[in-house]
Short mmCIF file of C-alpha atoms in Angstrom, two decimals:
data_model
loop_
_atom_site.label_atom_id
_atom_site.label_comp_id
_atom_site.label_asym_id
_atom_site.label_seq_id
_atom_site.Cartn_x
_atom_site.Cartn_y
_atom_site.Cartn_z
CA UNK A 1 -11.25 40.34 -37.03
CA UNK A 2 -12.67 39.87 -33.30
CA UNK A 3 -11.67 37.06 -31.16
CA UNK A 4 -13.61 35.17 -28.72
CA UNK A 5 -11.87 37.13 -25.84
CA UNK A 6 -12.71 40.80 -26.72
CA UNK A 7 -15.80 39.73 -25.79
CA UNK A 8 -15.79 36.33 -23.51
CA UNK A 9 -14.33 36.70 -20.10
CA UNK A 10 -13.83 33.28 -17.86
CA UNK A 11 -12.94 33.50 -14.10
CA UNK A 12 -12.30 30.49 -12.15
CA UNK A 13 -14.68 30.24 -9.10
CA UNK A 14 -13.73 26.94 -7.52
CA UNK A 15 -10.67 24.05 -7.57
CA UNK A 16 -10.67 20.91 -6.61
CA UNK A 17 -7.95 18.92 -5.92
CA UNK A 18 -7.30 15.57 -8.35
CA UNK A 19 -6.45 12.56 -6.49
CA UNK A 20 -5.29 8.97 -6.85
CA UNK A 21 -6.17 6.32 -5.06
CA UNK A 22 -3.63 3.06 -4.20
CA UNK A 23 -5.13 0.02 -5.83
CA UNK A 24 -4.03 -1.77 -2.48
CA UNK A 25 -6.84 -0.14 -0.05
CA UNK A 26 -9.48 -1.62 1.64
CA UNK A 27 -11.85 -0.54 -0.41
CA UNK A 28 -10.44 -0.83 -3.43
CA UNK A 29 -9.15 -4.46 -2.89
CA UNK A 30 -12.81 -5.23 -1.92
CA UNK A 31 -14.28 -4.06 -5.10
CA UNK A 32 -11.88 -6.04 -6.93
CA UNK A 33 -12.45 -9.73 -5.23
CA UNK A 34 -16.53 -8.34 -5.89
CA UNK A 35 -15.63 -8.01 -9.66
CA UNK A 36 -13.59 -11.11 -10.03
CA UNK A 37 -16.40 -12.99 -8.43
CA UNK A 38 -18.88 -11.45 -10.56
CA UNK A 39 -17.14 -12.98 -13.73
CA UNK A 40 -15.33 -9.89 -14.45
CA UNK A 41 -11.58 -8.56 -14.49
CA UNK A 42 -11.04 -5.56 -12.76
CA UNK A 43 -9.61 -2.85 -15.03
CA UNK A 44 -8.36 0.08 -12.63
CA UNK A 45 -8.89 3.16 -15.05
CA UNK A 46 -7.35 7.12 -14.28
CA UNK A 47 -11.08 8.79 -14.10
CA UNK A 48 -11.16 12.64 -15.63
CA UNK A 49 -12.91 15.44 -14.12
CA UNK A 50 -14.46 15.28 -10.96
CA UNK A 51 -16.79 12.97 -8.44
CA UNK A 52 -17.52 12.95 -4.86
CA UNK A 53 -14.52 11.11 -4.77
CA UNK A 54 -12.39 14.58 -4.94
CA UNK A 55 -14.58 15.95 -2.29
CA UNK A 56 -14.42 12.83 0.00
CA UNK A 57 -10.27 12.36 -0.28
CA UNK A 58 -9.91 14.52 2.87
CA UNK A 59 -11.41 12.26 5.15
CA UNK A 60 -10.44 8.68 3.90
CA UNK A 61 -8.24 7.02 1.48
CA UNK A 62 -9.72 4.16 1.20
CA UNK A 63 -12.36 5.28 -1.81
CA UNK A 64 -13.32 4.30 -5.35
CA UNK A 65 -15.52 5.18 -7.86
CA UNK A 66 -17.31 2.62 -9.59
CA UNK A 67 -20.67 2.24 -11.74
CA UNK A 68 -21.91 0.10 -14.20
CA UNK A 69 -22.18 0.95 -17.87
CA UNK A 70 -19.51 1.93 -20.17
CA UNK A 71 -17.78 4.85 -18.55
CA UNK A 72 -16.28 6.05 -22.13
CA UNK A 73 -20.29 7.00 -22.55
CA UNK A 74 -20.71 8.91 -19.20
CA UNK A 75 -22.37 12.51 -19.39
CA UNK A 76 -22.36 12.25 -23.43
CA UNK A 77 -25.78 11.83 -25.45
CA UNK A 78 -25.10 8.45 -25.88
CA UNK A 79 -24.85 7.05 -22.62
CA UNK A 80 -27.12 4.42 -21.27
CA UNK A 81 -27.13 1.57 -19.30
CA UNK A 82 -28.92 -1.89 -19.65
CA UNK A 83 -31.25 -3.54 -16.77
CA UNK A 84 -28.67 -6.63 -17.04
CA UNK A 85 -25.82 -4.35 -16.60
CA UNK A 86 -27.74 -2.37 -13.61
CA UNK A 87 -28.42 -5.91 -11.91
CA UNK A 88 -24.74 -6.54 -12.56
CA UNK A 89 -23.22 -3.73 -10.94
CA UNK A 90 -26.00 -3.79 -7.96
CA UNK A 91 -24.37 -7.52 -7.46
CA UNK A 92 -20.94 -6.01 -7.55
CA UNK A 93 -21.71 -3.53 -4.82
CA UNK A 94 -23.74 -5.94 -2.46
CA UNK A 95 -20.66 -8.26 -2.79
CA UNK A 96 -18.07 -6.04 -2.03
CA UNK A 97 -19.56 -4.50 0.81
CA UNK A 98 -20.08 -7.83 1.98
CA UNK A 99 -16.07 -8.39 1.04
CA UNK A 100 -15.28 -4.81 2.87
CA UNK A 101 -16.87 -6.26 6.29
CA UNK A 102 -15.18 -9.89 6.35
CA UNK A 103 -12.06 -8.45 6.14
#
């Protein structure tokens, strides 16, 4: 029988880097205190695949990614987000900017 590749080709076009971020920088300690004072725990996850984050790395270290919502749902058919859980994470970001600039 035929396989997928006697008729399938795949060339790679573009690369981006991963990266990892320290949990101790600015930023990231920021979000944190934000979460905590929300009512939440921070739970620093490895995120697959890639975000603006990749992109960004070059020019700071001091980056996160963050979003309400259940991130296990992201870019699947069943992901969705509540208006309490948008209010919620529009809180978080106010306060940690708020945390970012009092440091």
């Amino acid at each position: 029988g035929r396989s997928t590749s006697d008729f399938c080709t795949c060339r790679i076009v573009d690369e981006t880097p991963p990266i990892r971020v320290s949990i101790n920088t600015p930023v990231a300690r920021s979000l944190a205190r934000s979460i905590i004072r929300n009512g939440l725990k921070p739970c620093p996850v490895v995120k697959l695949g890639t975000s603006d984050m990749n992109l960004l790395a070059g020019i700071t270290e001091s980056i996160v990614g963050f979003g309400p919502g259940r991130s296990e749902l992201s870019h699947t058919d069943r992901e969705e987000i509540s208006i309490a859980e948008l209010e919620l994470g529009a809180r978080i970001y106010r306060d940690a900017i708020m945390e970012f600039f009092k440091t």
